[in-house]
Short mmCIF file of C-alpha atoms in Angstrom, two decimals:
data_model
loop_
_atom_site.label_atom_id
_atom_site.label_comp_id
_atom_site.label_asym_id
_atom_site.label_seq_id
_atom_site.Cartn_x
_atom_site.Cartn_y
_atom_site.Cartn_z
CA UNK A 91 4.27 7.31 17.75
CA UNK A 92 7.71 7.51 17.84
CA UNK A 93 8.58 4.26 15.92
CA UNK A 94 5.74 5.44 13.28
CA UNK A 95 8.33 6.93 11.24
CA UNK A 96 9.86 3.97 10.57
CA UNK A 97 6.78 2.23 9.58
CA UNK A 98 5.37 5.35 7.54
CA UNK A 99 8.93 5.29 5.28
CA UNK A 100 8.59 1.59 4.36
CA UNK A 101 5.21 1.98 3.40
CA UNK A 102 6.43 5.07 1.62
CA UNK A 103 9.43 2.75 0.11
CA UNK A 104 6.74 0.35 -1.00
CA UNK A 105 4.69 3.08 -2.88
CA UNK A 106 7.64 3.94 -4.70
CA UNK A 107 8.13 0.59 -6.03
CA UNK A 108 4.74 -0.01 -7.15
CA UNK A 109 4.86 2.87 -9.11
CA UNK A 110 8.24 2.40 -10.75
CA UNK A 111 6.83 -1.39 -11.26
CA UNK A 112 3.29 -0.26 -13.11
CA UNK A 113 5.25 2.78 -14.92
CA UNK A 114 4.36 0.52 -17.96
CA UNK A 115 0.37 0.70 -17.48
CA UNK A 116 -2.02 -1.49 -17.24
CA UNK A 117 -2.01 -3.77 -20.05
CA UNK A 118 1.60 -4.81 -19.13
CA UNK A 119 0.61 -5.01 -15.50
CA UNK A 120 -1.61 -7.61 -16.42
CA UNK A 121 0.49 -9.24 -18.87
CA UNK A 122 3.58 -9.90 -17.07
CA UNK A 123 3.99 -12.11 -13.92
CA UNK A 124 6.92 -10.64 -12.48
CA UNK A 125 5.58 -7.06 -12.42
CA UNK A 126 2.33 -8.83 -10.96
CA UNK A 127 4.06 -10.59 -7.88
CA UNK A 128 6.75 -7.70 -7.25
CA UNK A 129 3.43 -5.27 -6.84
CA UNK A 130 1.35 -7.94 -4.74
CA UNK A 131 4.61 -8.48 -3.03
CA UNK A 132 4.75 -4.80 -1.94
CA UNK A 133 0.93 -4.31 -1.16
CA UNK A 134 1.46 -6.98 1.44
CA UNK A 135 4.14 -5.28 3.10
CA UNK A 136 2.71 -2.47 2.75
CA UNK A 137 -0.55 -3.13 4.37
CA UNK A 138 1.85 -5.07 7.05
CA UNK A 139 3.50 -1.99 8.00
CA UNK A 140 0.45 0.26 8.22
CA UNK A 141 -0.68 -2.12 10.69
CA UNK A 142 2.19 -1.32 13.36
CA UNK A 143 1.56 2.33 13.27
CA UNK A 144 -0.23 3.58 16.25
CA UNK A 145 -3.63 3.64 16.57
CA UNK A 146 -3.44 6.86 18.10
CA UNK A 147 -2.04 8.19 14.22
CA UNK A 148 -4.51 6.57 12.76
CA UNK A 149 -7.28 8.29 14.79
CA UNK A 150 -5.78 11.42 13.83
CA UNK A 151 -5.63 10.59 10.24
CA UNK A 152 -9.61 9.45 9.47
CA UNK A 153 -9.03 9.70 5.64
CA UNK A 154 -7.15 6.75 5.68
CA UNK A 155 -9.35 3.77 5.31
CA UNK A 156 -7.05 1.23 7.66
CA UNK A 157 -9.50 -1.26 8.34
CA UNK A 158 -9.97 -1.77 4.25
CA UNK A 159 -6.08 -1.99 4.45
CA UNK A 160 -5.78 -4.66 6.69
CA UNK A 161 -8.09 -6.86 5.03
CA UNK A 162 -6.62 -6.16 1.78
CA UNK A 163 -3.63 -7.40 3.20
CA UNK A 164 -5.65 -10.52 4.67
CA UNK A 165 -6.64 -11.53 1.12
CA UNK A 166 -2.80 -10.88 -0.39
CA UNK A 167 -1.63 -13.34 2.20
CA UNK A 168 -4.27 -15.66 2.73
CA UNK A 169 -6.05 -16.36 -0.46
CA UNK A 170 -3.16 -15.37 -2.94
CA UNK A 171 -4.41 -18.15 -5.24
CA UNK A 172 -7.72 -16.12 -5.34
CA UNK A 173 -6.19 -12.84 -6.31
CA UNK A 174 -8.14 -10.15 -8.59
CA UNK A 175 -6.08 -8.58 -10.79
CA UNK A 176 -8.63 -5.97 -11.61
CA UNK A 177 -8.94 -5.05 -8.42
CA UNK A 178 -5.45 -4.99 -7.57
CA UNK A 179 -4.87 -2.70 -10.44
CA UNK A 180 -7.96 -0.18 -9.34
CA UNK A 181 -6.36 0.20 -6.22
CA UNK A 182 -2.63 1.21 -7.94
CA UNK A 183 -4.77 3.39 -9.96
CA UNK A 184 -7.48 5.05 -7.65
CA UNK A 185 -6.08 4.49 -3.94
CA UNK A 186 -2.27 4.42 -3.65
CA UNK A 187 -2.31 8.25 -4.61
CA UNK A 188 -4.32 9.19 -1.65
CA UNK A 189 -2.59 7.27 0.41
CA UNK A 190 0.61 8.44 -0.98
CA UNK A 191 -0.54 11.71 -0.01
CA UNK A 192 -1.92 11.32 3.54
CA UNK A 193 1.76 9.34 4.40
CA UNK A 194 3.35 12.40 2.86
CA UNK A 195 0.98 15.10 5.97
CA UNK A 196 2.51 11.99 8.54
CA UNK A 197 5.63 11.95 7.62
CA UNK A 198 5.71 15.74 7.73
CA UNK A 199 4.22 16.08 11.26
CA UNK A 200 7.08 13.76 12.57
CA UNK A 201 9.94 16.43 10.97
#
């Protein structure tokens, strides 16, 4: 659990971006390119790093839905020709501030 930090700041770092990256809404979102593959960009590594923190955290933090992260992640790398937009954007919009706040209890109980 020890190298969890690590792992819960990137993801942190990677929240950050996405939000200063879709500051603009949605209609830009899905309008320009660039803010499109800088976001998908960060969801994958993002979803990387949440895999390499212990299982053991992620037993103790249930609210999480890892296993939907992971395969997210699985569809950002693997079928990035495929990629929903839409559902990219619901996620920015109705998951990454839930997740933002669970990280936000980890990276408390590690100070």
């Amino acid at each position: 659990m020890k190298d969890d930090k690590l792992y819960l700041i990137h993801v942190q770092e990677c929240i950050q971006r996405i939000e200063k990256y879709t500051l603009g809404g949605k209609m830009e979102f899905m309008q320009q390119d660039l803010i499109q593959d800088a976001v998908i960009r960060n969801l994958q590594v993002l979803a990387e790093s949440s895999q390499r923190i212990s299982d053991e955290r992620k037993l103790n933090h249930p609210e999480v839905d890892w296993l939907a992260l992971s395969g997210f992640r699985n569809i950002l790398v693997h079928d990035y020709l495929g990629v929903d937009l839409e559902m990219v954007w619901n996620i920015i919009d109705n998951d990454l501030p839930s997740l933002k706040y669970s990280l936000l209890k980890m990276l408390d109980e590690n100070n």
